[in-house]
Amino acid sequence: MYKKLLKTVAASSMAVSLLLAGCSSGSSEKSSTNANEKKTDSNEKVTLTFWDENAGPQRTPIWEELIKRFEEKNPNIHVEYVGLPKDSAKTKYDASIAAEDTPDMGSVQTSWLPEFALREALLPLDSYFDKWNQKDKINEGAVKFNKDIVVDHKLYGIPYTQNLDILWIRPDWFKEKGIKVPETWDEFFTAVEQQTDKANNRYGYTIRGGAGGSFQLQRLMYAYSGEKDYIKNGKSTINNKKHVEFLKKYFALYKKYTPQSDITNGYKEMIAGFDTGAVAMVQHNIGSFGEHKEALKPDQFQAIPLPKTDDGRYVAEGGNTIGISIFKTTKHPDAAWKFAAFLNSKDSQSYWNQQVGQIPTNSDVLSEEWVKESPHIQTAFKVYDDPKTVLYKPPFYLPEYRSILDTVVDPGTQAVLSGKKTVEEFLDEWAKAIEDAQKKYDEHFKK
């Protein structure tokens, strides 16, 4: 019954998505037996297809190196890497699931797990994980979160990295102008104005108005408001007064203190604005460290926490992880698990996270020198370890959640920036979409 609803939710993007299909593992026939029951002979030559959901010149070589290391240790297993651009990765996964032509395994964002699990696309990993002698090394809270957000509370993804949204700033510019590095929201808005110098093509900030901006927008909103509940008694907190207050200030920066191109800028354009010296501050996460490291000198970029709330609390989004998932159609679940375990080993997690600049979930890595010597990771620890920090939980469990962000929030942001909608109208539409999705979910799963 609920699978019909999922098909309806995905229908708007599926027609286009299906045209993108064609680079999956080729295991298109859906197995009539549980893939978890299949066994792979240790001497059998097998090929696994692995999809990366954030491919590009910075991350693709990292995966290729890890695959090379794995194949050297496991000569009977060949891993075929398929890189998906970040902005179209979810669409590609959706198309493969609809066509029942999924890869063997892939890197999957935590927010996708509930929908993929409801669509019966993923292989439960509980039995593999429970027998794994390294299971106690993986962040227990992250593993529990991944179980909690899916309706059957099974484990569908092993988190190999954790992230945190922060502000990247140009500390050299702040020093030159004698401007205080912002710790409060008032200081943030003041710094945006003070850092803007249009005569020299410098802006104080850049807004991600294009694809994917919805994630950053809501993280900013909750960091400002201090609200810890996304939904209360069936009502969304998206349109509360503090969020209206924040967005009126935030969107008022557009064109006056930010580039005019912000209305369509996605991740690449936003980061490029910072890395080429066009903007003084950008809100993203510690995962863009790799790009900044290649483009700027060490004293030209710095990660600082999002400002605290009026009552002195950090607010961050819970479940900000990415994991390794195995798809149900794989013909080689044992080999796929072997690769998943390898990617979550100490050495692999250390290599991947050090290059990208994110937080390992394997506890053995946390004591390594590179972690201790990474200021941006220490900034993340400062937030996560603060006893007053609040972690709000988006409704990842709602099948429509990601679709709402893509089809309601992203275009809604552009409508406000272009003056076609008010902040109140935008937030009311967003809240209603979430509440309608929650109602559908309750009707099917809370009877």
PDB file of N, CA and C in Angstrom, residues 308 312 314 381-390:
ATOM      1  N   LYS A 308      25.845  31.187  17.716  1.00  0.00           N
ATOM      2  CA  LYS A 308      24.968  30.617  18.738  1.00  0.00           C
ATOM      3  C   LYS A 308      23.617  31.338  18.748  1.00  0.00           C
ATOM      4  N   GLY A 312      22.713  31.411  23.835  1.00  0.00           N
ATOM      5  CA  GLY A 312      24.055  30.842  23.914  1.00  0.00           C
ATOM      6  C   GLY A 312      24.214  29.379  23.585  1.00  0.00           C
ATOM      7  N   TYR A 314      24.695  26.229  20.585  1.00  0.00           N
ATOM      8  CA  TYR A 314      24.896  25.793  19.212  1.00  0.00           C
ATOM      9  C   TYR A 314      23.743  24.861  18.846  1.00  0.00           C
ATOM     10  N   PHE A 381      34.390  19.409  16.617  1.00  0.00           N
ATOM     11  CA  PHE A 381      34.363  18.791  17.941  1.00  0.00           C
ATOM     12  C   PHE A 381      33.904  19.791  19.005  1.00  0.00           C
ATOM     13  N   LYS A 382      34.320  21.041  18.842  1.00  0.00           N
ATOM     14  CA  LYS A 382      33.927  22.088  19.787  1.00  0.00           C
ATOM     15  C   LYS A 382      32.401  22.200  19.854  1.00  0.00           C
ATOM     16  N   VAL A 383      31.765  22.092  18.702  1.00  0.00           N
ATOM     17  CA  VAL A 383      30.302  22.175  18.656  1.00  0.00           C
ATOM     18  C   VAL A 383      29.666  20.900  19.197  1.00  0.00           C
ATOM     19  N   TYR A 384      30.101  19.756  18.680  1.00  0.00           N
ATOM     20  CA  TYR A 384      29.495  18.482  19.089  1.00  0.00           C
ATOM     21  C   TYR A 384      29.725  18.169  20.565  1.00  0.00           C
ATOM     22  N   ASP A 385      30.859  18.616  21.114  1.00  0.00           N
ATOM     23  CA  ASP A 385      31.186  18.297  22.508  1.00  0.00           C
ATOM     24  C   ASP A 385      30.620  19.302  23.512  1.00  0.00           C
ATOM     25  N   ASP A 386      30.092  20.410  23.026  1.00  0.00           N
ATOM     26  CA  ASP A 386      29.525  21.410  23.927  1.00  0.00           C
ATOM     27  C   ASP A 386      28.261  20.833  24.586  1.00  0.00           C
ATOM     28  N   PRO A 387      28.205  20.810  25.915  1.00  0.00           N
ATOM     29  CA  PRO A 387      27.045  20.215  26.602  1.00  0.00           C
ATOM     30  C   PRO A 387      25.729  20.927  26.314  1.00  0.00           C
ATOM     31  N   LYS A 388      25.792  22.174  25.866  1.00  0.00           N
ATOM     32  CA  LYS A 388      24.568  22.920  25.561  1.00  0.00           C
ATOM     33  C   LYS A 388      24.101  22.737  24.112  1.00  0.00           C
ATOM     34  N   THR A 389      24.916  22.081  23.290  1.00  0.00           N
ATOM     35  CA  THR A 389      24.570  21.917  21.883  1.00  0.00           C
ATOM     36  C   THR A 389      23.279  21.113  21.727  1.00  0.00           C
ATOM     37  N   VAL A 390      22.427  21.600  20.844  1.00  0.00           N
ATOM     38  CA  VAL A 390      21.158  20.927  20.535  1.00  0.00           C
ATOM     39  C   VAL A 390      21.257  20.321  19.142  1.00  0.00           C
TER      40      VAL A 390
END
